[in-house]
Amino acid sequence: MNALAEALKKNMLFRNKTEQEITGILAKINPTLRNYSRNEHIVREAEPAERMGIVITGIVEVQKMYSTGKVMTVSRFSTGSTVGEAVIFSKTNTYPATVIAAESASVLMFTKKELLALFALDTEIMALFMQNMSERLILLNQRIEILSLGTLRQRIAHFLIKEMKQQKTERIRIPFNKRVWAEHLNSARPSLSRELCYMRDQGWITFDDSTVDILQVGELEGLLQ
């Protein structure tokens, strides 16, 4: 399988397609493959949202920049992930955040016209796009739910319980590093580390750089009551 088709099969729009089907679709739509160096901007906040991208290689980060100079990493995406799809058809039609290449990356870019042509060509892809938008709305509501909790300890407990249910194991793989995790919980990294150490000392969890083992689910659930 060629590398481009292999990467696209990891994307939600093309996951049910064969290499031949993907190659045929791209030949008709003709999107642009762009290469980016580490820390290069892919899109900038407030720019017109004229493109949707699918990450082919590398890692990209979505960042929110504040007037104070603070930069918060909202999320990280790797091969097969889609960026910019949430705003390309919006009335505001500007990017709400900046996307950079966290390392050398290549991104397959679709203009709005190319995306509409893709939907007309394949209604299954259009349905998957709409499904993805619904799932993103659910995730946004979950994020709001996390941030509405009163304390960082409660936010950590909520996150761990949610991930335990999704991953179906009490050994949870954390999908990002401590800095990004802390930003996801609207906290500072030292504060997150202190709370994790407290939970460990209480015997509720154990953890390392990439995993957390939940030992006392009831204690975490009790924080949320």
CSV table of C-alpha atoms in Angstrom, one decimal, residues 9-205:
chain,number,residue,atom,x,y,z
A,9,LYS,CA,-7.0,4.7,6.0
A,10,LYS,CA,-6.4,5.8,9.6
A,11,ASN,CA,-8.6,8.9,9.0
A,12,MET,CA,-12.3,8.7,9.9
A,13,LEU,CA,-13.4,9.7,6.3
A,14,PHE,CA,-11.4,7.1,4.5
A,15,ARG,CA,-11.3,4.2,7.0
A,16,ASN,CA,-13.7,2.0,5.0
A,17,LYS,CA,-11.9,2.6,1.6
A,18,THR,CA,-9.4,0.4,-0.2
A,19,GLU,CA,-6.1,1.7,-1.5
A,20,GLN,CA,-7.6,1.7,-5.0
A,21,GLU,CA,-10.7,3.6,-4.0
A,22,ILE,CA,-8.6,6.2,-2.1
A,23,THR,CA,-6.3,6.6,-5.1
A,24,GLY,CA,-9.3,7.0,-7.4
A,25,ILE,CA,-11.0,9.6,-5.2
A,26,LEU,CA,-7.8,11.7,-4.8
A,27,ALA,CA,-7.2,11.7,-8.5
A,28,LYS,CA,-10.7,13.3,-9.0
A,29,ILE,CA,-10.5,15.7,-6.1
A,30,ASN,CA,-6.8,16.6,-6.3
A,31,PRO,CA,-6.1,18.0,-2.8
A,32,THR,CA,-2.6,19.4,-2.0
A,33,LEU,CA,0.0,17.6,0.1
A,34,ARG,CA,2.1,20.2,2.0
A,35,ASN,CA,5.2,19.6,4.1
A,36,TYR,CA,6.0,21.6,7.3
A,37,SER,CA,9.2,22.0,9.3
A,38,ARG,CA,9.2,21.7,13.1
A,39,ASN,CA,7.4,24.7,14.7
A,40,GLU,CA,6.1,26.0,11.4
A,41,HIS,CA,2.6,27.3,11.3
A,42,ILE,CA,0.0,25.3,9.4
A,43,VAL,CA,-2.8,27.7,10.1
A,44,ARG,CA,-2.9,30.8,12.3
A,45,GLU,CA,-5.6,31.9,14.6
A,46,ALA,CA,-8.1,34.4,13.0
A,47,GLU,CA,-7.0,33.5,9.5
A,48,PRO,CA,-9.9,32.7,7.0
A,49,ALA,CA,-10.8,29.0,7.5
A,50,GLU,CA,-10.3,28.0,3.8
A,51,ARG,CA,-8.7,24.6,4.3
A,52,MET,CA,-9.2,21.3,6.1
A,53,GLY,CA,-6.2,19.1,6.7
A,54,ILE,CA,-5.5,15.4,7.3
A,55,VAL,CA,-2.2,14.7,9.0
A,56,ILE,CA,-0.1,12.2,6.9
A,57,THR,CA,3.1,12.2,8.8
A,58,GLY,CA,4.4,13.8,12.0
A,59,ILE,CA,2.7,15.4,15.0
A,60,VAL,CA,0.8,18.7,14.9
A,61,GLU,CA,-0.4,20.8,17.9
A,62,VAL,CA,-3.5,23.0,18.2
A,63,GLN,CA,-2.5,26.0,20.3
A,64,LYS,CA,-4.4,28.9,21.9
A,65,MET,CA,-2.4,32.1,22.3
A,66,TYR,CA,-3.5,34.8,24.8
A,67,SER,CA,-2.8,38.5,24.9
A,68,THR,CA,-0.7,37.9,28.0
A,69,GLY,CA,1.8,35.8,25.9
A,70,LYS,CA,0.6,32.5,27.4
A,71,VAL,CA,0.3,29.7,24.9
A,72,MET,CA,-1.9,26.7,25.8
A,73,THR,CA,-1.7,23.5,23.9
A,74,VAL,CA,-5.3,22.4,23.3
A,75,SER,CA,-4.6,19.1,21.6
A,76,ARG,CA,-2.0,17.1,19.6
A,77,PHE,CA,-2.7,15.1,16.5
A,78,SER,CA,-0.8,12.4,14.6
A,79,THR,CA,-1.2,10.4,11.4
A,80,GLY,CA,-4.8,10.2,10.2
A,81,SER,CA,-6.1,13.0,12.3
A,82,THR,CA,-8.2,15.8,10.8
A,83,VAL,CA,-7.7,19.5,11.6
A,84,GLY,CA,-9.8,22.5,10.6
A,85,GLU,CA,-13.0,20.5,9.9
A,86,ALA,CA,-15.0,22.1,12.7
A,87,VAL,CA,-14.8,25.6,11.2
A,88,ILE,CA,-14.5,25.3,7.4
A,89,PHE,CA,-18.3,25.5,7.0
A,90,SER,CA,-18.9,27.9,9.8
A,91,LYS,CA,-20.5,31.4,9.3
A,92,THR,CA,-17.6,33.0,11.2
A,93,ASN,CA,-15.2,31.1,8.9
A,94,THR,CA,-12.0,31.8,10.8
A,95,TYR,CA,-9.7,29.5,12.6
A,96,PRO,CA,-10.2,29.8,16.4
A,97,ALA,CA,-6.7,28.6,17.2
A,98,THR,CA,-3.2,28.2,15.7
A,99,VAL,CA,-2.0,24.8,14.4
A,100,ILE,CA,1.8,24.2,14.2
A,101,ALA,CA,4.0,21.3,13.3
A,102,ALA,CA,5.3,19.9,16.6
A,103,GLU,CA,7.9,18.0,14.5
A,104,SER,CA,8.4,17.7,10.7
A,105,ALA,CA,4.9,16.9,9.3
A,106,SER,CA,3.0,16.5,6.1
A,107,VAL,CA,-0.6,17.4,5.8
A,108,LEU,CA,-3.1,16.7,3.0
A,109,MET,CA,-5.0,20.0,2.5
A,110,PHE,CA,-8.6,20.2,1.1
A,111,THR,CA,-10.2,23.5,0.1
A,112,LYS,CA,-13.9,23.9,0.8
A,113,LYS,CA,-14.6,23.4,-2.9
A,114,GLU,CA,-12.6,20.2,-2.9
A,115,LEU,CA,-14.3,19.0,0.2
A,116,LEU,CA,-17.8,19.6,-1.3
A,117,ALA,CA,-16.7,17.7,-4.4
A,118,LEU,CA,-15.6,14.9,-2.2
A,119,PHE,CA,-19.0,14.7,-0.5
A,120,ALA,CA,-20.8,14.8,-3.9
A,121,LEU,CA,-18.6,12.0,-5.1
A,122,ASP,CA,-19.1,9.7,-2.0
A,123,THR,CA,-22.0,10.1,0.3
A,124,GLU,CA,-20.6,7.6,2.8
A,125,ILE,CA,-17.7,10.0,3.3
A,126,MET,CA,-20.1,12.9,3.9
A,127,ALA,CA,-22.0,10.8,6.5
A,128,LEU,CA,-18.7,10.1,8.3
A,129,PHE,CA,-17.9,13.8,8.3
A,130,MET,CA,-21.2,14.6,9.9
A,131,GLN,CA,-20.7,11.8,12.5
A,132,ASN,CA,-17.3,13.2,13.3
A,133,MET,CA,-18.9,16.7,13.9
A,134,SER,CA,-21.4,15.1,16.3
A,135,GLU,CA,-18.6,13.3,18.2
A,136,ARG,CA,-16.6,16.5,18.5
A,137,LEU,CA,-19.6,18.3,20.0
A,138,ILE,CA,-19.9,15.5,22.6
A,139,LEU,CA,-16.2,15.9,23.4
A,140,LEU,CA,-16.6,19.6,23.8
A,141,ASN,CA,-19.5,19.1,26.2
A,142,GLN,CA,-17.3,16.6,28.2
A,143,ARG,CA,-14.5,19.2,28.3
A,144,ILE,CA,-16.9,21.8,29.6
A,145,GLU,CA,-18.1,19.3,32.2
A,146,ILE,CA,-14.5,18.8,33.3
A,147,LEU,CA,-13.7,22.5,33.6
A,148,SER,CA,-17.0,23.1,35.6
A,149,LEU,CA,-15.8,20.9,38.4
A,150,GLY,CA,-14.6,22.8,41.5
A,151,THR,CA,-11.1,21.5,42.2
A,152,LEU,CA,-8.2,20.1,40.2
A,153,ARG,CA,-8.5,16.9,42.2
A,154,GLN,CA,-12.1,16.5,41.1
A,155,ARG,CA,-11.1,17.2,37.5
A,156,ILE,CA,-8.3,14.6,37.6
A,157,ALA,CA,-10.7,12.0,39.1
A,158,HIS,CA,-13.3,12.8,36.4
A,159,PHE,CA,-10.7,12.4,33.7
A,160,LEU,CA,-9.4,9.1,35.1
A,161,ILE,CA,-12.8,7.6,35.5
A,162,LYS,CA,-13.9,8.6,32.0
A,163,GLU,CA,-10.7,7.2,30.5
A,164,MET,CA,-11.1,4.0,32.5
A,165,LYS,CA,-14.5,3.4,31.0
A,166,GLN,CA,-13.4,4.3,27.5
A,167,GLN,CA,-10.2,2.2,27.6
A,168,LYS,CA,-12.0,-0.6,29.5
A,169,THR,CA,-9.1,-1.1,31.9
A,170,GLU,CA,-8.0,0.2,35.2
A,171,ARG,CA,-4.5,0.7,33.7
A,172,ILE,CA,-5.0,3.9,31.8
A,173,ARG,CA,-2.7,5.1,29.0
A,174,ILE,CA,-2.5,8.9,29.1
A,175,PRO,CA,-2.7,10.2,25.5
A,176,PHE,CA,-0.5,13.2,26.0
A,177,ASN,CA,2.4,14.4,28.2
A,178,LYS,CA,2.1,16.1,31.6
A,179,ARG,CA,2.2,19.6,30.2
A,180,VAL,CA,-0.6,19.0,27.8
A,181,TRP,CA,-2.6,17.0,30.3
A,182,ALA,CA,-2.3,19.9,32.8
A,183,GLU,CA,-3.5,22.4,30.2
A,184,HIS,CA,-6.3,20.1,29.3
A,185,LEU,CA,-7.4,20.3,33.0
A,186,ASN,CA,-6.9,24.1,33.1
A,187,SER,CA,-4.0,23.7,35.5
A,188,ALA,CA,-0.3,24.1,35.8
A,189,ARG,CA,2.0,21.1,35.5
A,190,PRO,CA,3.4,21.3,39.1
A,191,SER,CA,-0.1,21.4,40.5
A,192,LEU,CA,-1.1,18.3,38.5
A,193,SER,CA,2.0,16.5,39.7
A,194,ARG,CA,1.2,17.4,43.4
A,195,GLU,CA,-2.3,16.1,43.1
A,196,LEU,CA,-1.2,12.9,41.4
A,197,CYS,CA,1.4,12.4,44.2
A,198,TYR,CA,-1.3,13.0,46.8
A,199,MET,CA,-3.6,10.4,45.2
A,200,ARG,CA,-0.7,8.0,45.1
A,201,ASP,CA,0.2,8.5,48.7
A,202,GLN,CA,-3.5,7.9,49.6
A,203,GLY,CA,-3.3,4.6,47.8
A,204,TRP,CA,-5.9,5.5,45.2
A,205,ILE,CA,-3.5,5.3,42.2
